[in-house]
Amino acid sequence: MRGALRESVGGVERVLRDPQPDVLVTGFETDSVRVRIRCWTEARRGNISEVQDRVITAVRRRLNQLKGKTSEAAPPPQGRMVQNAG
């Protein structure tokens, strides 16, 4: 799962490839696995929201693809995932 999410986030426009996105499992819930995803961008402060939207969309899409193989759709990702490299 971590590799799939890292690949998805790394493929988002304006997300830096170096350093590569960081995906860590941080815990378990009743019906889910909690992960922390960090990625970096050179986008200006006003554009970070656009990059974050793309990252969240990519993560949601990939989680749904992964979950589609085993069960129902994944819950929406939550939290801040994008950090400015500058």
PDB file of C-alpha atoms in Angstrom:
ATOM      1  CA  MET A   1       0.000   0.000   0.000  1.00  0.00           C
ATOM      2  CA  ARG A   2       2.774   2.472   0.877  1.00  0.00           C
ATOM      3  CA  GLY A   3       4.476   2.005  -2.466  1.00  0.00           C
ATOM      4  CA  ALA A   4       1.213   2.457  -4.359  1.00  0.00           C
ATOM      5  CA  LEU A   5       0.403   5.665  -2.477  1.00  0.00           C
ATOM      6  CA  ARG A   6       3.952   7.005  -2.882  1.00  0.00           C
ATOM      7  CA  GLU A   7       3.729   6.344  -6.623  1.00  0.00           C
ATOM      8  CA  SER A   8       0.345   8.073  -6.874  1.00  0.00           C
ATOM      9  CA  VAL A   9       1.467  11.168  -4.982  1.00  0.00           C
ATOM     10  CA  GLY A  10       4.758  11.289  -6.894  1.00  0.00           C
ATOM     11  CA  GLY A  11       2.802  11.388 -10.139  1.00  0.00           C
ATOM     12  CA  VAL A  12       0.894  14.532  -9.190  1.00  0.00           C
ATOM     13  CA  GLU A  13       1.793  17.632 -11.182  1.00  0.00           C
ATOM     14  CA  ARG A  14       3.969  20.084  -9.160  1.00  0.00           C
ATOM     15  CA  VAL A  15       4.884  17.528  -6.477  1.00  0.00           C
ATOM     16  CA  LEU A  16       8.665  17.309  -6.242  1.00  0.00           C
ATOM     17  CA  ARG A  17      10.308  13.964  -7.006  1.00  0.00           C
ATOM     18  CA  ASP A  18      13.230  14.812  -4.710  1.00  0.00           C
ATOM     19  CA  PRO A  19      12.709  14.462  -1.897  1.00  0.00           C
ATOM     20  CA  GLN A  20      10.275  11.707  -2.757  1.00  0.00           C
ATOM     21  CA  PRO A  21       6.867  11.574  -1.060  1.00  0.00           C
ATOM     22  CA  ASP A  22       6.894  10.019   2.398  1.00  0.00           C
ATOM     23  CA  VAL A  23       4.175   7.507   3.375  1.00  0.00           C
ATOM     24  CA  LEU A  24       4.093   6.133   6.919  1.00  0.00           C
ATOM     25  CA  VAL A  25       1.520   3.906   8.594  1.00  0.00           C
ATOM     26  CA  THR A  26       0.647   5.651  11.875  1.00  0.00           C
ATOM     27  CA  GLY A  27      -2.106   3.452  13.289  1.00  0.00           C
ATOM     28  CA  PHE A  28      -5.164   1.329  12.825  1.00  0.00           C
ATOM     29  CA  GLU A  29      -8.842   2.144  13.218  1.00  0.00           C
ATOM     30  CA  THR A  30     -11.768  -0.262  13.321  1.00  0.00           C
ATOM     31  CA  ASP A  31     -12.228  -0.271   9.532  1.00  0.00           C
ATOM     32  CA  SER A  32      -9.121   1.470   8.255  1.00  0.00           C
ATOM     33  CA  VAL A  33      -5.386   2.022   8.359  1.00  0.00           C
ATOM     34  CA  ARG A  34      -4.172   5.513   9.268  1.00  0.00           C
ATOM     35  CA  VAL A  35      -1.302   6.862   7.168  1.00  0.00           C
ATOM     36  CA  ARG A  36       0.697  10.066   7.124  1.00  0.00           C
ATOM     37  CA  ILE A  37       1.623  11.302   3.679  1.00  0.00           C
ATOM     38  CA  ARG A  38       4.112  14.104   3.176  1.00  0.00           C
ATOM     39  CA  CYS A  39       5.205  15.546  -0.119  1.00  0.00           C
ATOM     40  CA  TRP A  40       6.952  18.681  -1.204  1.00  0.00           C
ATOM     41  CA  THR A  41       6.273  21.331  -3.809  1.00  0.00           C
ATOM     42  CA  GLU A  42       7.755  24.591  -4.985  1.00  0.00           C
ATOM     43  CA  ALA A  43       4.279  26.032  -5.474  1.00  0.00           C
ATOM     44  CA  ARG A  44       3.676  29.424  -3.913  1.00  0.00           C
ATOM     45  CA  ARG A  45       1.491  29.662  -0.850  1.00  0.00           C
ATOM     46  CA  GLY A  46      -1.638  30.487  -2.873  1.00  0.00           C
ATOM     47  CA  ASN A  47      -1.146  27.467  -5.136  1.00  0.00           C
ATOM     48  CA  ILE A  48      -0.458  24.944  -2.389  1.00  0.00           C
ATOM     49  CA  SER A  49      -4.195  24.356  -2.016  1.00  0.00           C
ATOM     50  CA  GLU A  50      -4.382  23.335  -5.672  1.00  0.00           C
ATOM     51  CA  VAL A  51      -1.513  20.879  -5.234  1.00  0.00           C
ATOM     52  CA  GLN A  52      -3.054  19.527  -2.032  1.00  0.00           C
ATOM     53  CA  ASP A  53      -6.359  19.008  -3.861  1.00  0.00           C
ATOM     54  CA  ARG A  54      -4.569  17.012  -6.560  1.00  0.00           C
ATOM     55  CA  VAL A  55      -2.696  14.947  -3.959  1.00  0.00           C
ATOM     56  CA  ILE A  56      -5.860  14.131  -2.008  1.00  0.00           C
ATOM     57  CA  THR A  57      -7.672  13.230  -5.226  1.00  0.00           C
ATOM     58  CA  ALA A  58      -4.806  10.951  -6.322  1.00  0.00           C
ATOM     59  CA  VAL A  59      -4.686   9.264  -2.908  1.00  0.00           C
ATOM     60  CA  ARG A  60      -8.438   8.744  -2.836  1.00  0.00           C
ATOM     61  CA  ARG A  61      -8.413   7.302  -6.349  1.00  0.00           C
ATOM     62  CA  ARG A  62      -5.583   4.885  -5.517  1.00  0.00           C
ATOM     63  CA  LEU A  63      -7.176   3.817  -2.222  1.00  0.00           C
ATOM     64  CA  ASN A  64     -10.424   3.103  -4.039  1.00  0.00           C
ATOM     65  CA  GLN A  65      -8.522   1.033  -6.607  1.00  0.00           C
ATOM     66  CA  LEU A  66      -6.791  -0.931  -3.851  1.00  0.00           C
ATOM     67  CA  LYS A  67      -9.964  -1.367  -1.827  1.00  0.00           C
ATOM     68  CA  GLY A  68     -11.922  -2.333  -4.938  1.00  0.00           C
ATOM     69  CA  LYS A  69      -9.949  -5.561  -4.960  1.00  0.00           C
ATOM     70  CA  THR A  70     -11.103  -6.485  -1.450  1.00  0.00           C
ATOM     71  CA  SER A  71     -14.071  -4.440  -0.170  1.00  0.00           C
ATOM     72  CA  GLU A  72     -16.046  -1.188  -0.404  1.00  0.00           C
ATOM     73  CA  ALA A  73     -14.689   2.278  -1.215  1.00  0.00           C
ATOM     74  CA  ALA A  74     -12.095   3.863   1.053  1.00  0.00           C
ATOM     75  CA  PRO A  75     -13.027   6.701   3.397  1.00  0.00           C
ATOM     76  CA  PRO A  76     -11.849  10.172   2.347  1.00  0.00           C
ATOM     77  CA  PRO A  77      -8.273  11.074   3.323  1.00  0.00           C
ATOM     78  CA  GLN A  78      -7.923  13.766   5.977  1.00  0.00           C
ATOM     79  CA  GLY A  79      -5.211  16.185   7.052  1.00  0.00           C
ATOM     80  CA  ARG A  80      -2.507  18.307   5.510  1.00  0.00           C
ATOM     81  CA  MET A  81      -0.311  16.485   3.037  1.00  0.00           C
ATOM     82  CA  VAL A  82       1.650  19.118   1.133  1.00  0.00           C
ATOM     83  CA  GLN A  83       4.664  21.109   2.326  1.00  0.00           C
ATOM     84  CA  ASN A  84       6.382  23.930   0.485  1.00  0.00           C
ATOM     85  CA  ALA A  85      10.008  23.175  -0.332  1.00  0.00           C
ATOM     86  CA  GLY A  86      11.017  26.829   0.004  1.00  0.00           C
TER      87      GLY A  86
END
